[in-house]
CSV table of C-alpha atoms in Angstrom, one decimal:
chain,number,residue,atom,x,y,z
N,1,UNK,CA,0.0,0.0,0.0
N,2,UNK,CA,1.7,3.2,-1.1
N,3,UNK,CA,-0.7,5.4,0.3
N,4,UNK,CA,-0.5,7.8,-2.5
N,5,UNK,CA,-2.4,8.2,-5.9
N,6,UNK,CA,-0.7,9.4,-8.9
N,7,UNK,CA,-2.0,9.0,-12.8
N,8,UNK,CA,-0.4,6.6,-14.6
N,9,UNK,CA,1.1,8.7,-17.8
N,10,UNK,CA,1.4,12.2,-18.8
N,11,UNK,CA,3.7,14.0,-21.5
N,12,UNK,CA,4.5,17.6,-21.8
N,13,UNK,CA,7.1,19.7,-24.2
N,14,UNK,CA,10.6,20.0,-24.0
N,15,UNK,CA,11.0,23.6,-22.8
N,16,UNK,CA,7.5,23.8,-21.1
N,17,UNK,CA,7.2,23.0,-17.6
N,18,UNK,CA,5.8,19.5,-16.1
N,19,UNK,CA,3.5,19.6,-13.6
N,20,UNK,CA,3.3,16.2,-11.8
N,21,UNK,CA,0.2,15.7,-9.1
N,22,UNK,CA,0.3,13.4,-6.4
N,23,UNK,CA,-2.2,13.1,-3.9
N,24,UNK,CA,-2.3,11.9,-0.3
N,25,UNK,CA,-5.4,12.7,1.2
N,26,UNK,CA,-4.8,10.6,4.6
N,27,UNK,CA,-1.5,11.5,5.1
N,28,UNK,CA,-0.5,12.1,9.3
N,29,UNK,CA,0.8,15.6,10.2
N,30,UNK,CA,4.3,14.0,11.0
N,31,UNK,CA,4.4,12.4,7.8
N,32,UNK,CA,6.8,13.9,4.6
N,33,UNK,CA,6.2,14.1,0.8
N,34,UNK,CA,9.1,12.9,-1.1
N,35,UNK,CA,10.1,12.7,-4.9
N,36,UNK,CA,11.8,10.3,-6.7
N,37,UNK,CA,12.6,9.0,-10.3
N,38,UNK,CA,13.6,6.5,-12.1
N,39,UNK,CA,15.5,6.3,-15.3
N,40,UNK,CA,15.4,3.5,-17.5
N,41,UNK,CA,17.9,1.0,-16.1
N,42,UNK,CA,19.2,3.5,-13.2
N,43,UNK,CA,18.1,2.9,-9.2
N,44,UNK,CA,15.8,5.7,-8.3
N,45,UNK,CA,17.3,9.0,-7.7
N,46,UNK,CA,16.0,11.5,-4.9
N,47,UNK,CA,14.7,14.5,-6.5
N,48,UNK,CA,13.0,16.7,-3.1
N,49,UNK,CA,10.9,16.3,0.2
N,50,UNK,CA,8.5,18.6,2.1
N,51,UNK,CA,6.6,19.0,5.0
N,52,UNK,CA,4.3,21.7,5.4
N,53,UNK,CA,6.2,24.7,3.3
N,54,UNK,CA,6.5,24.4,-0.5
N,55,UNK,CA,10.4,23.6,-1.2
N,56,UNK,CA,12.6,24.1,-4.0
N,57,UNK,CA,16.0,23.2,-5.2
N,58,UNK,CA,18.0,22.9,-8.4
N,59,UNK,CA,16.4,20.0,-9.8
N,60,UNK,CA,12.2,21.1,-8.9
N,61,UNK,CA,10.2,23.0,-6.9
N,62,UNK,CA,7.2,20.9,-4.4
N,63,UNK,CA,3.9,22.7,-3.9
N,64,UNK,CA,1.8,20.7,-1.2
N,65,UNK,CA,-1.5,22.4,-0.3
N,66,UNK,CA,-2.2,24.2,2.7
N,67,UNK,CA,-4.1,21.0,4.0
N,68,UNK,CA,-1.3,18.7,2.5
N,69,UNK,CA,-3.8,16.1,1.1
N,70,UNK,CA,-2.0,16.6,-2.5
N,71,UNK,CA,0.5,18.2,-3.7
N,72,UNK,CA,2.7,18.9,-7.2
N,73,UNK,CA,6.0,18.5,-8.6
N,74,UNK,CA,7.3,21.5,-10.7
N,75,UNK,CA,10.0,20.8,-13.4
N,76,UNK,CA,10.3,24.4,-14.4
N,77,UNK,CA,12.3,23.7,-18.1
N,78,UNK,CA,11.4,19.9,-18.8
N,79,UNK,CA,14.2,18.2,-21.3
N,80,UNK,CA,14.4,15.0,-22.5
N,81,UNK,CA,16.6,14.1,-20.2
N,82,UNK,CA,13.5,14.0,-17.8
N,83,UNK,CA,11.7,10.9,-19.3
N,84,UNK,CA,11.3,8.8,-16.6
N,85,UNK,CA,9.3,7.4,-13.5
N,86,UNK,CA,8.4,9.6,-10.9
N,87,UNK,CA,7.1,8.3,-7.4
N,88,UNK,CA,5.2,10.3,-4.9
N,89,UNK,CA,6.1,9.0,-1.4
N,90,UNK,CA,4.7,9.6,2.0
N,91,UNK,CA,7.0,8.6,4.6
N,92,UNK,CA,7.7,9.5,8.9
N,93,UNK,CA,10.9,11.2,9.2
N,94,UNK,CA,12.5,7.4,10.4
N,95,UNK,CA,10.6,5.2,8.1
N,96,UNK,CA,11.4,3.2,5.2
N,97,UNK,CA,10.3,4.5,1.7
N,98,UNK,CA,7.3,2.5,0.1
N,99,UNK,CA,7.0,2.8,-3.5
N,100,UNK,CA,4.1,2.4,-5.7
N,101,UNK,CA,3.9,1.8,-9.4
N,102,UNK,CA,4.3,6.1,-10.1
N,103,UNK,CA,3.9,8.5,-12.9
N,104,UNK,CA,5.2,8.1,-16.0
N,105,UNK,CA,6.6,11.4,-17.5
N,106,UNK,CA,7.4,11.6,-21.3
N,107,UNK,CA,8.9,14.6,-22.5
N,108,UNK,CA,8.5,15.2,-26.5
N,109,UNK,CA,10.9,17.3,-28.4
J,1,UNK,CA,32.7,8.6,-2.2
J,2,UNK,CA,31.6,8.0,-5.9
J,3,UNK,CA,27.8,6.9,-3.9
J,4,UNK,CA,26.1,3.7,-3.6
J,5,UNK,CA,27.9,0.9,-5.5
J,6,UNK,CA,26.2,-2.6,-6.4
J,7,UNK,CA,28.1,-5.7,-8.0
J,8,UNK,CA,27.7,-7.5,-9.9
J,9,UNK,CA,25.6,-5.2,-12.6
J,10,UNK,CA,24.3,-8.1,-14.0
J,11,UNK,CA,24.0,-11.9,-13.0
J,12,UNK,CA,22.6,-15.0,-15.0
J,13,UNK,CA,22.2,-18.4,-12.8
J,14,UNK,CA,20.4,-21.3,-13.1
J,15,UNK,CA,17.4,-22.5,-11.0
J,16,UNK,CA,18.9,-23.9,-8.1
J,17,UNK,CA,22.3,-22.0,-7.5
J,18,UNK,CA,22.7,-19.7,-4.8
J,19,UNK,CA,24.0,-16.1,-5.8
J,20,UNK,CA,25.5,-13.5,-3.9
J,21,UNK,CA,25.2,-9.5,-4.1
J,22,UNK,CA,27.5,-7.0,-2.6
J,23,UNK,CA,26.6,-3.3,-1.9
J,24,UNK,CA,28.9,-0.5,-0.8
J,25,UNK,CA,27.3,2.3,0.7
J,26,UNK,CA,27.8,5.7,1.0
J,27,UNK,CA,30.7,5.7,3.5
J,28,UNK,CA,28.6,8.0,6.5
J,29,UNK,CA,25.7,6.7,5.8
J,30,UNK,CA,24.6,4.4,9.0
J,31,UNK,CA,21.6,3.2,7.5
J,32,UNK,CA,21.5,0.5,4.4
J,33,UNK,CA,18.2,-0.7,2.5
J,34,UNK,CA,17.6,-3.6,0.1
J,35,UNK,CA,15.0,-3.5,-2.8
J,36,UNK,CA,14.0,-5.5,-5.2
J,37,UNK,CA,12.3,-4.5,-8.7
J,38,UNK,CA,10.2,-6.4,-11.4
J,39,UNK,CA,9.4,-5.2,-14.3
J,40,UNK,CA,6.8,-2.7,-14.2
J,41,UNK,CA,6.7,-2.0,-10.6
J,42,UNK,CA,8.0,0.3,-8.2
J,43,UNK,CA,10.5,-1.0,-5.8
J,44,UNK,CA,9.3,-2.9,-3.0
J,45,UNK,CA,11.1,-3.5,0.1
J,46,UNK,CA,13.4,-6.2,1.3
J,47,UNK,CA,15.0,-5.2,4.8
J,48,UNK,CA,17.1,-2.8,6.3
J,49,UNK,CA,20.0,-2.2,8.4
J,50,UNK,CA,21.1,0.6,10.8
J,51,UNK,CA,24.7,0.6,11.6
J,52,UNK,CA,25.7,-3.8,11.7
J,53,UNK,CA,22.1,-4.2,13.0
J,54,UNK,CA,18.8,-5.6,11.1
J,55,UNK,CA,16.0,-3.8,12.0
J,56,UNK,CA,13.5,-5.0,9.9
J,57,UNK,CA,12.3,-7.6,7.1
J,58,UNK,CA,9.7,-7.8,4.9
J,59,UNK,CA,7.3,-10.4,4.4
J,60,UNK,CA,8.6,-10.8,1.0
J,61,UNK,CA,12.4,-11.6,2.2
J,62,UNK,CA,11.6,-16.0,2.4
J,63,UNK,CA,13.8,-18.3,4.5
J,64,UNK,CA,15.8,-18.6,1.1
J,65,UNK,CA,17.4,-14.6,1.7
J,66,UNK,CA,19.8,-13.6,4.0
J,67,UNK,CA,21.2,-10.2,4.3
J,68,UNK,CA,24.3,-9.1,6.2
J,69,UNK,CA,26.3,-6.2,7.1
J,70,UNK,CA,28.7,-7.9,9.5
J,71,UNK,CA,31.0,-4.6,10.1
J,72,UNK,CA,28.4,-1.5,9.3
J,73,UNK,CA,29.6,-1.0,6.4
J,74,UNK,CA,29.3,-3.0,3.4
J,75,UNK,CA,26.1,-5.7,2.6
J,76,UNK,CA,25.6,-8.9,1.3
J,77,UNK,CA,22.4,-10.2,0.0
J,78,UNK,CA,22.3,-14.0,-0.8
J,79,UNK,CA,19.6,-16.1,-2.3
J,80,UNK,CA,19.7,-20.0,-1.9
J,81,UNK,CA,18.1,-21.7,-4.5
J,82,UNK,CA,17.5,-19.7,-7.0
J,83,UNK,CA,13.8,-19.5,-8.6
J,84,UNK,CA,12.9,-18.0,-11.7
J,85,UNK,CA,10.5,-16.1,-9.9
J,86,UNK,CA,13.4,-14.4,-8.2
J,87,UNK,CA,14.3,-13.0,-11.3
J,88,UNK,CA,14.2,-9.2,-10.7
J,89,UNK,CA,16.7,-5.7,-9.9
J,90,UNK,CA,17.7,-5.9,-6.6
J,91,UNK,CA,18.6,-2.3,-5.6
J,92,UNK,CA,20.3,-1.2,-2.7
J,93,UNK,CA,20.5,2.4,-0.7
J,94,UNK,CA,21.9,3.7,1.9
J,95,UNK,CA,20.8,7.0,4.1
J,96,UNK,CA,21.4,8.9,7.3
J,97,UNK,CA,19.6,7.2,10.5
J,98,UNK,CA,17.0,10.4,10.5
J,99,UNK,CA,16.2,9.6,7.1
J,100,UNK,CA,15.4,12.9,6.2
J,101,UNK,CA,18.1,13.4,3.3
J,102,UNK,CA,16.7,10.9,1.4
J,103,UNK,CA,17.9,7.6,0.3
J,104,UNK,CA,21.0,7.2,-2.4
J,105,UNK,CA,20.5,4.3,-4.8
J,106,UNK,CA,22.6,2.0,-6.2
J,107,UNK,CA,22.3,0.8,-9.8
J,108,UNK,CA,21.2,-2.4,-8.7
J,109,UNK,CA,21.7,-5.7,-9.5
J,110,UNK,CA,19.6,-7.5,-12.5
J,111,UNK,CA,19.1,-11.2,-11.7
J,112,UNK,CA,17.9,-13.1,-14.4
J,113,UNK,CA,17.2,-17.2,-13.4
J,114,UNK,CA,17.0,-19.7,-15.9
């Protein structure tokens, strides 16, 4: 049970931003978002995590809504490069990460 | 520290043999992770170890897996007779006890069993 609901597939323009939703409508208040994705034949690569405040760093930016049921990952200049699995997680600050099956992103030239 | 490293890459066996992964994590990191991946799916737990310590197993981790990390630092995940359904990536990760940084990933390991 990953305890988050993301659409299967979405695509989006090189160039134009990808907006990537994720909700987790029973998440606890003690509980983070995180981000990962997957290339193609890689391990899964750590992208961002959030609490409460929307974050950013130099890979996306993480909007979670004021009541933190959902919340969005924000690839500001999607490339190519970006085609890949992306997994919403909700996690305690000392648990394990639980993966579900996540969004796939395709970015078109 | 180059990060996570996982050998072999890639490993064929045959039904029956017993194989033998090694992960090196990253070298501060206290806390090590196993995964394993089939096609399709997200990664799904195996165990975990803080420090030389294992803390916890999952359900999916049968009497034929053993995990070790006999000095804290480096792991070995071993499967006894091999079953094609065993066939998967096995990925492994290391983090910081709190967690909060995130996990690093290995590359993983692709086990194929014929």
């Amino acid at each position: 049970d990953a305890k988050t609901t993301q659409p299967t597939s979405m695509d989006c323009a090189e160039g134009r931003a990808a907006n990537l939703p994720c909700n987790h409508s029973t998440i606890s208040g003690n509980e983070y978002v995180y981000w990962y994705r997957q290339i193609h034949s890689q391990g899964p690569q750590y992208i961002i995590h959030g609490l409460k405040n929307n974050e950013t760093n130099e890979m996306a930016s993480l909007i979670i809504t004021e009541d933190r049921k959902s919340s969005t990952l924000i690839l500001p200049h999607a490339t190519l490069r970006d085609t890949a699995v992306y997994y919403c997680i909700r996690t305690g600050a000392n648990s394990k990460l639980t993966f579900g099956k996540g969004i796939t992103l395709s970015v078109r030239p | 520290d180059t990060g996570v490293s996982q050998n072999p890459r890639h490993k064929i066996t045959k039904r029956g043999q017993n194989v033998t992964f090694r992960c090196d994590p990253i070298s501060e990191h206290n806390r090590l992770y196993w995964y394993r991946q089939t096609l399709g799916q997200g990664p799904e737990f195996l165990t975990y170890f803080q420090n030389e310590a294992q803390l916890e197993k999952s359900r999916l981790l049968s009497d034929r897996f053993s995990a070790e990390r006999p000095k804290g630092s480096f792991s070995t995940l071993e499967i006894q007779r091999t079953e094609q359904g065993d066939s998967a990536m096995y990925l492994c990760a290391s983090s910081l006890a709190a967690g909060r940084g995130g996990y690093t990933f290995g590359s993983g390991t692709r086990l194929t069993v014929v």
